[in-house]
mmCIF file of C-alpha atoms in Angstrom:
data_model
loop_
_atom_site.group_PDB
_atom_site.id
_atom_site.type_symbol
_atom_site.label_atom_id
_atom_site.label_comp_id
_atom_site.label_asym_id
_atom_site.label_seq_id
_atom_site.Cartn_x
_atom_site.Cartn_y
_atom_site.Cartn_z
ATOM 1 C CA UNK A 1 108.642 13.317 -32.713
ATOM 2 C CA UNK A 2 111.734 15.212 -32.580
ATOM 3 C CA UNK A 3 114.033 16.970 -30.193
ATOM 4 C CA UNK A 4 117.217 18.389 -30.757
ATOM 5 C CA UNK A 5 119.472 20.888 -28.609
ATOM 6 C CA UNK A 6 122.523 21.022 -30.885
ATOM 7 C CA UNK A 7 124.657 20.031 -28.150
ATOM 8 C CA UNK A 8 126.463 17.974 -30.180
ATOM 9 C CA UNK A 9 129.679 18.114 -32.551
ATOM 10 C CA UNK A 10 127.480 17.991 -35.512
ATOM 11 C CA UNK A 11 123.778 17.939 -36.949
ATOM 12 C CA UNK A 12 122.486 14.773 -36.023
ATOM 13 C CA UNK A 13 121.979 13.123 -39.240
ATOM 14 C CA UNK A 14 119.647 10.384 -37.905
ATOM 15 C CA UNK A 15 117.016 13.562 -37.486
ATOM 16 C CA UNK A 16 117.858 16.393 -40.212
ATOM 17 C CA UNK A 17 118.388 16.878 -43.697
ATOM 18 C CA UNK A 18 120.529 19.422 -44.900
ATOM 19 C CA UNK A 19 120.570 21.491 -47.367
ATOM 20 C CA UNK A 20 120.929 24.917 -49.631
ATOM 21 C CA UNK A 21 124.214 26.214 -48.510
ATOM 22 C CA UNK A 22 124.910 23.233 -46.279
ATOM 23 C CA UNK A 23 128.706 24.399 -45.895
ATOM 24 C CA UNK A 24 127.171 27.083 -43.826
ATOM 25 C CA UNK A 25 125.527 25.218 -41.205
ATOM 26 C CA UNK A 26 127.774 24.905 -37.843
ATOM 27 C CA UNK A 27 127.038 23.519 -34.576
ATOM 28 C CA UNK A 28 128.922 25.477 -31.825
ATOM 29 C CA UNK A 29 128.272 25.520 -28.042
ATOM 30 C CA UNK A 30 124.523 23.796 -27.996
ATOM 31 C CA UNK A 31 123.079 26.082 -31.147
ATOM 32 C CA UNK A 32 122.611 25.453 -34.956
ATOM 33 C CA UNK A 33 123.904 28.476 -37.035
ATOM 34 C CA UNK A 34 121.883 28.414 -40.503
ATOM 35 C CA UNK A 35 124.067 30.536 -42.786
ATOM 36 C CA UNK A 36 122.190 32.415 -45.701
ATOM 37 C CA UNK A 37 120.944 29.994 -47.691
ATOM 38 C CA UNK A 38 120.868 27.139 -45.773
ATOM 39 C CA UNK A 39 118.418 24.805 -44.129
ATOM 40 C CA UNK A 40 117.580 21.964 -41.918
ATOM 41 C CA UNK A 41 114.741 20.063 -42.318
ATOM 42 C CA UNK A 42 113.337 16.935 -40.528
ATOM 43 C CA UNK A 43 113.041 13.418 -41.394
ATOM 44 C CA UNK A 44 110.175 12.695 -39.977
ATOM 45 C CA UNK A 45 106.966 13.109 -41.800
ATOM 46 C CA UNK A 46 104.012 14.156 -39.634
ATOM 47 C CA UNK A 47 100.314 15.321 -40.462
ATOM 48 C CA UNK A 48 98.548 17.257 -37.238
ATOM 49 C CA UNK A 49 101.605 18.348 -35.164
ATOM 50 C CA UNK A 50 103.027 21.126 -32.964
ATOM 51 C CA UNK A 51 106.618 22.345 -33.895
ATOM 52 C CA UNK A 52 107.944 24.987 -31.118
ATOM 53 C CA UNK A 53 111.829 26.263 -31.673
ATOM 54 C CA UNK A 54 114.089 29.225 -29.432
ATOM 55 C CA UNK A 55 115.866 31.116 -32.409
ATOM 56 C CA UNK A 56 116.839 34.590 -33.237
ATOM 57 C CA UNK A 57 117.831 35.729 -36.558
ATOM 58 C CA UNK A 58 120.436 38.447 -37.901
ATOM 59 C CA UNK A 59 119.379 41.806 -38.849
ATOM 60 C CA UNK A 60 120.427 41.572 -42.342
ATOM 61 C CA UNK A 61 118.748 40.200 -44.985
ATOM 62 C CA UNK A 62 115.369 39.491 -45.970
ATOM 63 C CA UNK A 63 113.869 36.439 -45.673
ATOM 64 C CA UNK A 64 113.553 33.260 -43.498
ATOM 65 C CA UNK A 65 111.115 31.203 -42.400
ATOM 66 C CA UNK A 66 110.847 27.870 -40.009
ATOM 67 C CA UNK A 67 107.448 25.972 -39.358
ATOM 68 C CA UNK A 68 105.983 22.863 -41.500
ATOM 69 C CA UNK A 69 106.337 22.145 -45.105
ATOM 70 C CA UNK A 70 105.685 19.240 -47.261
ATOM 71 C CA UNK A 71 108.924 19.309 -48.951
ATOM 72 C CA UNK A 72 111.761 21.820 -48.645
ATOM 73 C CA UNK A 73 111.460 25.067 -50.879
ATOM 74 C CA UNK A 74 108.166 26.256 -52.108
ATOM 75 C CA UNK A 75 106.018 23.470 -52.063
ATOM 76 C CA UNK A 76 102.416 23.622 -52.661
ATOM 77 C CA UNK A 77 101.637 23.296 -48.963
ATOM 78 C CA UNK A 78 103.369 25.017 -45.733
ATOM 79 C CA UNK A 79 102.432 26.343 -42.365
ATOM 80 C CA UNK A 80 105.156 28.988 -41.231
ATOM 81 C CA UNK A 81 106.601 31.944 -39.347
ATOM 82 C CA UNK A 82 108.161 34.179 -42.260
ATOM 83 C CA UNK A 83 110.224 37.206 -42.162
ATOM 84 C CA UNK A 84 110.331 39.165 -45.660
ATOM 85 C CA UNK A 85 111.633 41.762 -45.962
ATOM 86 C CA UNK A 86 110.470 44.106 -43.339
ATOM 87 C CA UNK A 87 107.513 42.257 -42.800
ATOM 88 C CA UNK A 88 106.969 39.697 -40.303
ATOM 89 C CA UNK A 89 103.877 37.207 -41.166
ATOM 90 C CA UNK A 90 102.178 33.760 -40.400
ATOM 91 C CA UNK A 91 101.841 32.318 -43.849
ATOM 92 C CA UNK A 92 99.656 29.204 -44.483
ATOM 93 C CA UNK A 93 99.956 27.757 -48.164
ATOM 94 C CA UNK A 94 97.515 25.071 -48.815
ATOM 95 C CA UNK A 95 97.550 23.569 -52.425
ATOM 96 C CA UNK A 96 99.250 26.453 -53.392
ATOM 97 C CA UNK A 97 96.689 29.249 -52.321
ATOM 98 C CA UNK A 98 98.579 31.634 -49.947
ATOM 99 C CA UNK A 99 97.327 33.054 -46.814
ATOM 100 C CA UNK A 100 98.843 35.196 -44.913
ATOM 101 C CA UNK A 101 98.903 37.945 -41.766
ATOM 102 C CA UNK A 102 101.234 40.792 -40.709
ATOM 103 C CA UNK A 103 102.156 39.944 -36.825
ATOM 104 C CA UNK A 104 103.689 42.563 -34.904
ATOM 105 C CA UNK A 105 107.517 41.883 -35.147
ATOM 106 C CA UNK A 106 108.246 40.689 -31.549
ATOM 107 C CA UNK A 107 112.378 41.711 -32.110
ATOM 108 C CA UNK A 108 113.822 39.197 -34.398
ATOM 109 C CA UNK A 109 116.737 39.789 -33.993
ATOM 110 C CA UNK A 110 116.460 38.645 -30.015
ATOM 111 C CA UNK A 111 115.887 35.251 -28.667
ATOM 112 C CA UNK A 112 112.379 34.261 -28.967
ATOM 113 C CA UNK A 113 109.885 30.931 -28.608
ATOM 114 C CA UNK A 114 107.847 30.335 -31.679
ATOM 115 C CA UNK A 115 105.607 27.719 -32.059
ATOM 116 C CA UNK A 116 102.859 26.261 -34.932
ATOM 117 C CA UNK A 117 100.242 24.282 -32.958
ATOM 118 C CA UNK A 118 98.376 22.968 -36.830
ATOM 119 C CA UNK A 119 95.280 20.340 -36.464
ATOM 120 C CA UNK A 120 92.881 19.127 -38.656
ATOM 121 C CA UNK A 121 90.640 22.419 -39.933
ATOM 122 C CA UNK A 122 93.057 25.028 -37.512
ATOM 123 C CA UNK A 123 96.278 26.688 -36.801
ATOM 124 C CA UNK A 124 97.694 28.567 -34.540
ATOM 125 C CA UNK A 125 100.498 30.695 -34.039
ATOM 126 C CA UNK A 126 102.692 31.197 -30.771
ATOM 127 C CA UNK A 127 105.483 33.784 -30.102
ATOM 128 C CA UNK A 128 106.668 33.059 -26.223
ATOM 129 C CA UNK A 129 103.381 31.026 -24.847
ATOM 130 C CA UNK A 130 101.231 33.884 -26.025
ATOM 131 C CA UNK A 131 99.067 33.232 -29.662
ATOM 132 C CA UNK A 132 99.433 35.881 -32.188
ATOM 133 C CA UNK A 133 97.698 34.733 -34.966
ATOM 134 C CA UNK A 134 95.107 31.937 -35.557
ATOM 135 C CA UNK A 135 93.688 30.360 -39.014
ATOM 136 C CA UNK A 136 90.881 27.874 -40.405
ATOM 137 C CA UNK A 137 93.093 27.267 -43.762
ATOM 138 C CA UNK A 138 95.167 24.242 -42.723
ATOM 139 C CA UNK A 139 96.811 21.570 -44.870
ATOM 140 C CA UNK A 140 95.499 18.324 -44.944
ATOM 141 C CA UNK A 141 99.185 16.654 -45.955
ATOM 142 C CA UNK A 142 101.838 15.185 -44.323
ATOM 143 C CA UNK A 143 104.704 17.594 -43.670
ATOM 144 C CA UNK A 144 108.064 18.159 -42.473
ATOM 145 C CA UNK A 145 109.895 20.322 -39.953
ATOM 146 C CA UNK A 146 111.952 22.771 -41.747
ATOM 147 C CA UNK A 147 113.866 25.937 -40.813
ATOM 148 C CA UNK A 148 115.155 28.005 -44.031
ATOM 149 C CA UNK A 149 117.526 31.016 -43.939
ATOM 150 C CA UNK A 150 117.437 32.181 -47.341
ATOM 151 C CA UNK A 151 119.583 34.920 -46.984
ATOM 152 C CA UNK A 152 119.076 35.678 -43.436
ATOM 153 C CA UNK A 153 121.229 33.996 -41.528
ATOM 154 C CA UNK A 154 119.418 31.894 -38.096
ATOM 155 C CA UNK A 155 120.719 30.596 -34.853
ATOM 156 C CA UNK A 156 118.465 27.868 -33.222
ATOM 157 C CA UNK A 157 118.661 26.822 -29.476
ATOM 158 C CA UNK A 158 116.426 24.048 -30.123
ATOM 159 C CA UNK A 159 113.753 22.527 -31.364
ATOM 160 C CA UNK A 160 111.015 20.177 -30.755
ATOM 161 C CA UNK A 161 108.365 18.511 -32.881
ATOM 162 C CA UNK A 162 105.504 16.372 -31.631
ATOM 163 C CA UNK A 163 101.975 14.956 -33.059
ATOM 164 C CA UNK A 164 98.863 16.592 -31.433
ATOM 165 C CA UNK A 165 95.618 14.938 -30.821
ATOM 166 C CA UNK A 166 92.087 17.307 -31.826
ATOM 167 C CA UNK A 167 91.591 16.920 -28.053
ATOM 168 C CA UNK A 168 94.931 17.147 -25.702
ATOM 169 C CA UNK A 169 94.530 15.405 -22.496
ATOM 170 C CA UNK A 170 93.335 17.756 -19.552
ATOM 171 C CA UNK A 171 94.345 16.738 -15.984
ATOM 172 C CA UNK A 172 92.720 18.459 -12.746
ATOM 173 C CA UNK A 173 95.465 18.998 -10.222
ATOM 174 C CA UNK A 174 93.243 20.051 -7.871
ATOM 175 C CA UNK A 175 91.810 18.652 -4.261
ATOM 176 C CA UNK A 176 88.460 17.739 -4.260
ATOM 177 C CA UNK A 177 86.406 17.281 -1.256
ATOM 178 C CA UNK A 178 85.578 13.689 0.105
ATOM 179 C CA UNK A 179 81.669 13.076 -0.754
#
């Protein structure tokens, strides 16, 4: 699992790798600023996980993308959120076959939640609590958190990462009458 709110002086080394353009990468009152180019991705390897991140990105450029990926740029297997070049898309590569879908651009260039909920056989993907796109194409591999500015450059809030279960608990907060 992972959790990080940049309020530190620094990327937290013990989490993230850096890299690309790591000059560009600052840490300034509690957000990560990904210069084009650069990226961060996590140490932590995880297979069946949930990665859900506050960013917005610049208006210039062309492409980004954050989600999972088995190792940083172009590997043969990635779950993401991708913005190219006026497109916005969920893009699942698995052994590198590409799949992907146009989503309606929610306003990238505004603060936004975006979340990858991938399990075994499924994935799903969340802008602000509400699912946009869903797929049955789903790596099988371990992977790693990653968020890429290419040559758009990001600023992340924060981020956290987490295993799922197939099943996620269900609790019942509700009163039920004495028999």
């Amino acid at each position: 699992a992972l959790f990080d709110d940049f309020n530190g002086t620094g990327l937290d080394g013990n989490q993230w790798f850096l890299g690309g353009n790591s000059p560009l990468i600052t840490i300034q009152s509690g957000q990560a600023n990904l210069g084009a180019g650069a990226f961060i991705s996590g140490k932590s390897v995880l297979t069946y996980a949930r990665i859900e991140t506050r960013l917005y990105l610049s208006s210039t450029g062309d492409i980004a993308w954050w989600g999972f990926e088995e190792s940083p740029n172009d590997s043969p297997n990635f779950i993401v959120f991708q913005k190219s070049a006026s497109l916005f898309q969920a893009l699942v590569r698995q052994n590198n076959s590409n799949h992907s879908s146009n989503l309606v651009n929610p306003g990238l260039s505004n603060w936004h939640t975006y979340r990858v909920d991938w399990r075994n056989g499924t994935v799903g993907w969340y802008v602000d609590n509400a699912q946009v796109h869903s797929d049955t194409i789903a790596p099988t591999v371990g992977m790693i958190p990653d968020l890429y500015a290419f040559d758009v450059p990001m600023t992340v809030d924060w981020v956290k990462v987490r295993l799922l279960a197939n099943n996620e608990p269900v609790m019942s907060l509700c009163n039920q009458s004495p028999l």
